[in-house]
XYZ file of C-alpha atoms in Angstrom:
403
model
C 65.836 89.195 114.319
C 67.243 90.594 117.418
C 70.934 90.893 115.964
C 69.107 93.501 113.363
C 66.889 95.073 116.403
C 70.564 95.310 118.348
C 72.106 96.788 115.053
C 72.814 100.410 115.806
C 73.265 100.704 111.780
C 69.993 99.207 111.368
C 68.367 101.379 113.910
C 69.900 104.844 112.820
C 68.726 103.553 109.435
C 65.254 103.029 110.018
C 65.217 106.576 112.036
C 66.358 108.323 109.273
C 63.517 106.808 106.972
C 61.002 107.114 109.216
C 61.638 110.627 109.324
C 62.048 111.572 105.921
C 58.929 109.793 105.068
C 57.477 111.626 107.810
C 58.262 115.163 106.293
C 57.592 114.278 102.957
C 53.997 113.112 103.767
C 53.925 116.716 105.439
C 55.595 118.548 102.793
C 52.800 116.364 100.433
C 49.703 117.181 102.250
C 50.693 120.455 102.680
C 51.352 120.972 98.856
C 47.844 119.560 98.414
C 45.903 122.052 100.652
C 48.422 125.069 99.033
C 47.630 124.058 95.815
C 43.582 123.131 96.155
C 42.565 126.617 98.027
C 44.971 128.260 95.128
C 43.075 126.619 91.919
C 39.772 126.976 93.647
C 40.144 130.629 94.396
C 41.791 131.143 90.583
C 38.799 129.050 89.268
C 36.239 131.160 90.976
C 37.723 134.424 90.233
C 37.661 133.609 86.088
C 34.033 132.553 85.951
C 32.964 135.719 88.282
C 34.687 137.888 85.732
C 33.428 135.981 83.049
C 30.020 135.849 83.364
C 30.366 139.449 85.227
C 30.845 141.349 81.717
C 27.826 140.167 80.107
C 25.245 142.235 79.842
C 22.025 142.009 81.895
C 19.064 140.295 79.440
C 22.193 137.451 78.720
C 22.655 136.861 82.210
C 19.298 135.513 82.914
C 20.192 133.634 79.982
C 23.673 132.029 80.958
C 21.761 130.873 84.848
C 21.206 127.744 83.429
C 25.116 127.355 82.459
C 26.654 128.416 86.058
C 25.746 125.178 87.650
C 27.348 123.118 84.818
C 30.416 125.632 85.306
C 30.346 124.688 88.701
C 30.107 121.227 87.970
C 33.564 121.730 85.569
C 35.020 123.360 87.916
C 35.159 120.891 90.385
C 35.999 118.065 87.143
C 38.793 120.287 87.206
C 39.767 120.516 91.152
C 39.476 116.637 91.224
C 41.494 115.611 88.213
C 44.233 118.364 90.012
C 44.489 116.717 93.207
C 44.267 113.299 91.529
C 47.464 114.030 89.231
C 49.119 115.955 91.849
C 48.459 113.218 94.481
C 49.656 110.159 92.171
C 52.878 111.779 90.818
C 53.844 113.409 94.234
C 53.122 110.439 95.809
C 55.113 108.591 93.488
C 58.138 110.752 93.654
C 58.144 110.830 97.537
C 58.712 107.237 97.382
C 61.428 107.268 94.653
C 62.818 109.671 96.808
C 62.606 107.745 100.095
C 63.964 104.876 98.698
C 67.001 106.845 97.659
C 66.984 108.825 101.377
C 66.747 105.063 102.831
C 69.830 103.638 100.884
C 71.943 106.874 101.235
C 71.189 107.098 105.115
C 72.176 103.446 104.957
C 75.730 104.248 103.775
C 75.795 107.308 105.954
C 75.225 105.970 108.686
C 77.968 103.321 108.361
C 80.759 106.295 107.688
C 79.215 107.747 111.319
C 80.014 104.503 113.029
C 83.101 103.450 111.463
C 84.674 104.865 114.469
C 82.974 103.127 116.792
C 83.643 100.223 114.489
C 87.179 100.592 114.905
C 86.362 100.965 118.614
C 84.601 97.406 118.876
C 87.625 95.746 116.716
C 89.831 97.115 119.394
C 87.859 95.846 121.916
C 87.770 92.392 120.261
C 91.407 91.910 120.062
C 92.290 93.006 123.377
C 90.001 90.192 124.255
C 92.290 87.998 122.733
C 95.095 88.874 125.334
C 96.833 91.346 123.647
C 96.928 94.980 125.155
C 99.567 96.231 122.569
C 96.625 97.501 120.372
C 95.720 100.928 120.411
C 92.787 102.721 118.500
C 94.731 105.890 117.772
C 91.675 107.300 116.235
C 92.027 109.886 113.140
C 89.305 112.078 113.712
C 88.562 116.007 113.998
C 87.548 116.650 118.007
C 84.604 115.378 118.659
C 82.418 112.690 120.963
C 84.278 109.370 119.273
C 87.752 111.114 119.630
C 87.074 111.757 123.101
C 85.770 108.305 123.599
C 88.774 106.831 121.467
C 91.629 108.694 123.440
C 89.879 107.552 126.820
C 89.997 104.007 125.833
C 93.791 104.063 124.474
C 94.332 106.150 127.967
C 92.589 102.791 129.923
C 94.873 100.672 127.705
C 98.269 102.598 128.253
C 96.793 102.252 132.149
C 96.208 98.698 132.061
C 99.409 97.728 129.776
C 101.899 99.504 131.981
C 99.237 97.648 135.438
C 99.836 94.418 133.643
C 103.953 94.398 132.565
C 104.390 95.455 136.297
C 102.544 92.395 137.840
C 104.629 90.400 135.324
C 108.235 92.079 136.091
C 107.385 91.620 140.063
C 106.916 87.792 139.187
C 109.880 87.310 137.411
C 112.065 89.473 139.752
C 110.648 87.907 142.334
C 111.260 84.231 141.412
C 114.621 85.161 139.765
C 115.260 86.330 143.745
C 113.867 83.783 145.084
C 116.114 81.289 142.866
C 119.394 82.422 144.806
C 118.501 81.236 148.258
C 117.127 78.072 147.616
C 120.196 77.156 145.466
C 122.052 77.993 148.405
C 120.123 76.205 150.883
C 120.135 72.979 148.587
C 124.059 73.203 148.100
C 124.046 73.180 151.959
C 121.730 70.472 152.675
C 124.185 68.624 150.202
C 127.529 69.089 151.719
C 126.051 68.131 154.782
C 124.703 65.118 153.463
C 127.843 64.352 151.706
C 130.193 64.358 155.049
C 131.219 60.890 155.884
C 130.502 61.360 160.190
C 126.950 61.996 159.189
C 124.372 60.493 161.112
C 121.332 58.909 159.206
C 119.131 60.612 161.385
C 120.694 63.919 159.524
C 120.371 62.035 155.713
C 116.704 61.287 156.581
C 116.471 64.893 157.492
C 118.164 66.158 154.380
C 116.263 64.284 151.920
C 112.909 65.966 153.392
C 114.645 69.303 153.161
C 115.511 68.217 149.302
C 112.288 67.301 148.330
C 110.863 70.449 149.787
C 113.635 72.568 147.983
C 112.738 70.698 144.807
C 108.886 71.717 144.685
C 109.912 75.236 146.103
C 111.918 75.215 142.767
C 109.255 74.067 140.708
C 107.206 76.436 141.924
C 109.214 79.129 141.094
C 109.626 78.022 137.386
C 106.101 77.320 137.243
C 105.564 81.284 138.128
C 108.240 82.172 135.247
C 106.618 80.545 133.027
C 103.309 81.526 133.700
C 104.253 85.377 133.755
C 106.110 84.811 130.018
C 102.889 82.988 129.309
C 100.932 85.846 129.724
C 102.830 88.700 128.069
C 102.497 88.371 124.076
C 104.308 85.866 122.360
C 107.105 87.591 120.870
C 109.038 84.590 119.270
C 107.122 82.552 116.890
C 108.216 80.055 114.603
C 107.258 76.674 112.679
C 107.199 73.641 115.043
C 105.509 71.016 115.086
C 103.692 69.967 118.017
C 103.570 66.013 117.557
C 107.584 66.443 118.307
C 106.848 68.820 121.546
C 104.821 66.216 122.963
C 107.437 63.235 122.136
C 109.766 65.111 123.917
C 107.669 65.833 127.055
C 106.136 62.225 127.194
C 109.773 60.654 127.387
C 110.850 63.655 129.688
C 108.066 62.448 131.755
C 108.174 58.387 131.128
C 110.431 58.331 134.524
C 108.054 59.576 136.661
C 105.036 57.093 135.073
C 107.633 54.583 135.599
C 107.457 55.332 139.708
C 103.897 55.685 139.689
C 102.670 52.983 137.574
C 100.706 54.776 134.743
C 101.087 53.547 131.185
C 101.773 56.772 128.688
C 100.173 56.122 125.412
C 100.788 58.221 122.283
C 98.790 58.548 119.093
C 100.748 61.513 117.801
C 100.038 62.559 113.641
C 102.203 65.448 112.638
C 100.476 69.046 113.125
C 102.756 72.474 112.630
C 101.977 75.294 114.305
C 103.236 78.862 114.841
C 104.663 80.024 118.109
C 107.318 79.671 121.110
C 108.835 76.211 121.010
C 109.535 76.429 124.524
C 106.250 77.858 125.860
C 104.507 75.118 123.751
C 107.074 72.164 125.286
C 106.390 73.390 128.959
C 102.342 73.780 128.091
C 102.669 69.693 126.725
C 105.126 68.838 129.252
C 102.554 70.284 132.099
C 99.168 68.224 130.258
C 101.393 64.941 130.901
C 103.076 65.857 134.109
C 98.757 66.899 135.452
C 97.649 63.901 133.662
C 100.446 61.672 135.430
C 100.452 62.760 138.741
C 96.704 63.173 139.384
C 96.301 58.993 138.332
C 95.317 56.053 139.930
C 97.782 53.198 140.531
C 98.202 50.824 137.454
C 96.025 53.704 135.444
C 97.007 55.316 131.964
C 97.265 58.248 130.087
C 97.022 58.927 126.305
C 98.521 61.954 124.169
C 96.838 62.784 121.271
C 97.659 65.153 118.277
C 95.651 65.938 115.706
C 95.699 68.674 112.212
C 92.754 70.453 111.202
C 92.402 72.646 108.139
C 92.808 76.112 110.307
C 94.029 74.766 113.521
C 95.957 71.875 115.569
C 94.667 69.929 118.245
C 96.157 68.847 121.717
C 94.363 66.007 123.658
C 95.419 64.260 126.728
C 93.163 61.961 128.793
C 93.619 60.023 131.604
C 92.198 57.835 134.184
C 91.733 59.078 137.830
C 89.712 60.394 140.760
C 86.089 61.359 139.362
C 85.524 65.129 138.864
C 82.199 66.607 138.652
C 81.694 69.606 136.172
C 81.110 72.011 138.051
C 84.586 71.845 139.500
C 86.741 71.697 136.171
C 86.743 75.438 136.080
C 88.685 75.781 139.326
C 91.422 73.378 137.923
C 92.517 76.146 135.191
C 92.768 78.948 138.308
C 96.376 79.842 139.557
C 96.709 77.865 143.253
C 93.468 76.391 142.729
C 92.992 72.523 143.326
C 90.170 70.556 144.378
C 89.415 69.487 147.946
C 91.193 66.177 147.813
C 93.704 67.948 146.698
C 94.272 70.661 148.545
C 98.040 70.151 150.641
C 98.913 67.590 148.061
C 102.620 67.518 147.734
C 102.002 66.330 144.291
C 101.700 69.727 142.324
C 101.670 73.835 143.429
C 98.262 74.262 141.756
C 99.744 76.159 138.697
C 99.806 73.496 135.944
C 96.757 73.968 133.968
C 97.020 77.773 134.503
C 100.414 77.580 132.797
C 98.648 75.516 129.799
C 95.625 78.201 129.443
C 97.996 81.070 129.524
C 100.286 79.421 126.780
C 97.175 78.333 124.681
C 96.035 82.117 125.096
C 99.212 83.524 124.229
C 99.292 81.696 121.173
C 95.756 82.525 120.535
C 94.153 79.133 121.057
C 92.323 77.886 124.104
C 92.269 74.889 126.647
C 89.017 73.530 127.459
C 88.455 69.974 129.699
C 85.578 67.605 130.790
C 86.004 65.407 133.074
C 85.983 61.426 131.545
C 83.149 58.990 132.535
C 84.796 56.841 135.679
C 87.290 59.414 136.592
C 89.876 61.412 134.959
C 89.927 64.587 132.805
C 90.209 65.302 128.908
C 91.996 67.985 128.423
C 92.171 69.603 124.678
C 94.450 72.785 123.561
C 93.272 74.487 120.707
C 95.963 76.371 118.797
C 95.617 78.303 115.293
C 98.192 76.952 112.585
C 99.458 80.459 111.736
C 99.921 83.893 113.709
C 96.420 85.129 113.010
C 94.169 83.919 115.341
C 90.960 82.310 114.342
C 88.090 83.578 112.594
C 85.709 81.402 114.614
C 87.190 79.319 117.891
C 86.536 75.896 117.199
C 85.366 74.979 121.185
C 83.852 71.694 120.863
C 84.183 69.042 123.710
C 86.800 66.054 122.392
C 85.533 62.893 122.282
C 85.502 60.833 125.442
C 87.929 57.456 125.588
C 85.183 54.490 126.677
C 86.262 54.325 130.570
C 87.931 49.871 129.423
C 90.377 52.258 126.420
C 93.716 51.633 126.850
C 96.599 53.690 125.489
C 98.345 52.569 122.248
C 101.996 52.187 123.244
């Protein structure tokens, strides 16, 4: 009821009804009281004249007939305004019904505009600013309207593909020295009179240089992320995530955290390499933020319209109200905040990629500790009809991960 109360269709419909209905009824009465004053004044003009020409012994005569020529007369009047009142009424409401269905379809060609508007709107919503109205319409309030918003767009577009040029130009700069500073820290490493005071001191300045260089390709990758998705073809993402769970098998290896894989095939469309990075960071998060001897399992499943990402894993319990923050750029939660584990950015890399690709991430944190995390991605280049945002099903906290 309040989607047809919120319907500006609806609405402009029922206006023009009312008021049709309103000025027929008008136009109705009106005819009556025209028409009643105009037989009433005809009827009483033909029986003056008639009895008016008899002569005067038969008008004493014919007294006894004017009152039942009265009485006729108003037979007459009633049956008038009876017929006039049935059949006019009648026809005002064929009419209406007609006025009702025609201001129905009228007022749908006055808001396809703003139609087009709202569709606009609703695919720039889905992370795309590429779209443009480009309204064909004579001048008018809804061109005006329409060129504004393309104007906002062309605004925000060019706002947007700046912020993302600075971030790669910046990290591509940024790339230089530290390759030069870790080719240092090697050589001076590598000289045999060096003292192990200066090894100690160059593997510190290594692992530093390392996440500095991570966090750099983390920041590439989130600025392609978040410009459109220009490459897009057939992959399947059961293969992606092989390929990041070995790539990332060494560093479970260190940490003690079993990877666990139930992986069915599901093809998508999009950037193989986005999508490998996106899987690659799920693990890496997953791995990292563990507990010693804990686990992680990678999931993959098909749907009819769309393919399915999960990854759990054990860890540090998270309440819900802080799994939001997680998906924020730099953004980690208090016990993690100066972590040396992570630079904040890999969940915001998996959104951005699941957005790209027109899909989602969404994550709840796991009874005992730990998140489930599940990417939503659309098997073709359409994205879909109706997100499919429904929380994954929680691993008991005693599940281990098939090998």
């Amino acid at each position: 009821m309040g989607c047809w109360r919120g319907n500006l269709r609806v609405r402009l419909t029922v206006v023009f009804s009312l008021l049709f209905a309103m000025a027929g009824g008008a136009v109705l009465t009106g005819t009556l009281i025209l028409v009643d004053n105009s037989m009433e004044y005809s009827l009483n003009v033909a029986y003056e004249e008639k009895y008016a020409v008899l002569p005067p012994e038969e008008q004493a005569v014919a007294g006894e007939f004017i009152g039942q020529s009265f009485a006729s007369k108003q037979a007459i009047m009633d049956s008038m305004q009876s017929n006039l009142l049935f059949k006019g009424g009648l026809t005002l409401l064929v009419v209406w019904v007609m006025v009702t269905v025609a201001g129905w379809f009228v007022s749908g060609r006055l808001l396809r505009p703003l139609s087009m508007i709202t569709a606009t709107a609703h695919r720039i919503a889905g992370r795309t600013l590429h779209k443009r109205i480009d309204l064909d319409a004579p001048p008018g309030e809804v061109k005006s309207l329409a060129d504004s918003f393309d104007s906002m767009l062309d605004r925000l577009d060019e706002a947007f593909a700046g912020q993302g040029r600075f971030i790669a130009n910046a990290a591509h700069e940024l790339k230089t020295p530290i390759a030069l500073n870790r080719t240092l820290v090697e050589v001076a490493m590598a000289r045999p009179d060096s003292p192990p005071q200066v090894r100690q001191l160059g593997e510190n300045l290594l692992a530093v240089n390392q996440r500095h260089e991570r966090l750099i390709d983390a920041l590439l990758t989130l600025a392609r992320a978040e410009d459109a998705v220009t490459e897009r073809r057939q992959v399947d993402v059961a293969e992606l995530a092989t390929i990041a769970a070995d790539t990332t098998e060494a560093l479970a290896g260190r940490l003690a955290v079993q990877i666990g894989r139930e992986l069915a095939p599901a093809p998508v469309t999009g950037d193989p390499i986005l999508l490998e990075q996106m899987i690659r960071n799920l693990i890496d998060n997953a791995t990292r933020y563990n507990v010693e001897g804990g686990w992680v399992r990678v999931q993959t499943v098909a749907r009819p319209r769309h393919a399915e990402i999960v990854v759990s894993n054990t860890g540090a319990v998270i309440s819900s109200y802080e799994v939001p923050t997680l998906f924020e750029p730099f953004r980690r939660l208090t016990d993690r905040v100066g972590s040396s584990r992570g630079s904040g950015l890999g969940l915001s890399i998996v959104r951005a990629v699941a957005q790209a690709h027109r899909g989602d991430a969404v994550a709840v944190p796991r009874p005992g500790g730990g998140l489930v995390v599940r990417v939503i991605l659309p098997r073709s280049a359409h994205p879909l009809a109706e997100p499919v945002i429904v929380a994954p099903a929680l691993p008991e906290p005693h599940d281990a991960p098939h090998p």
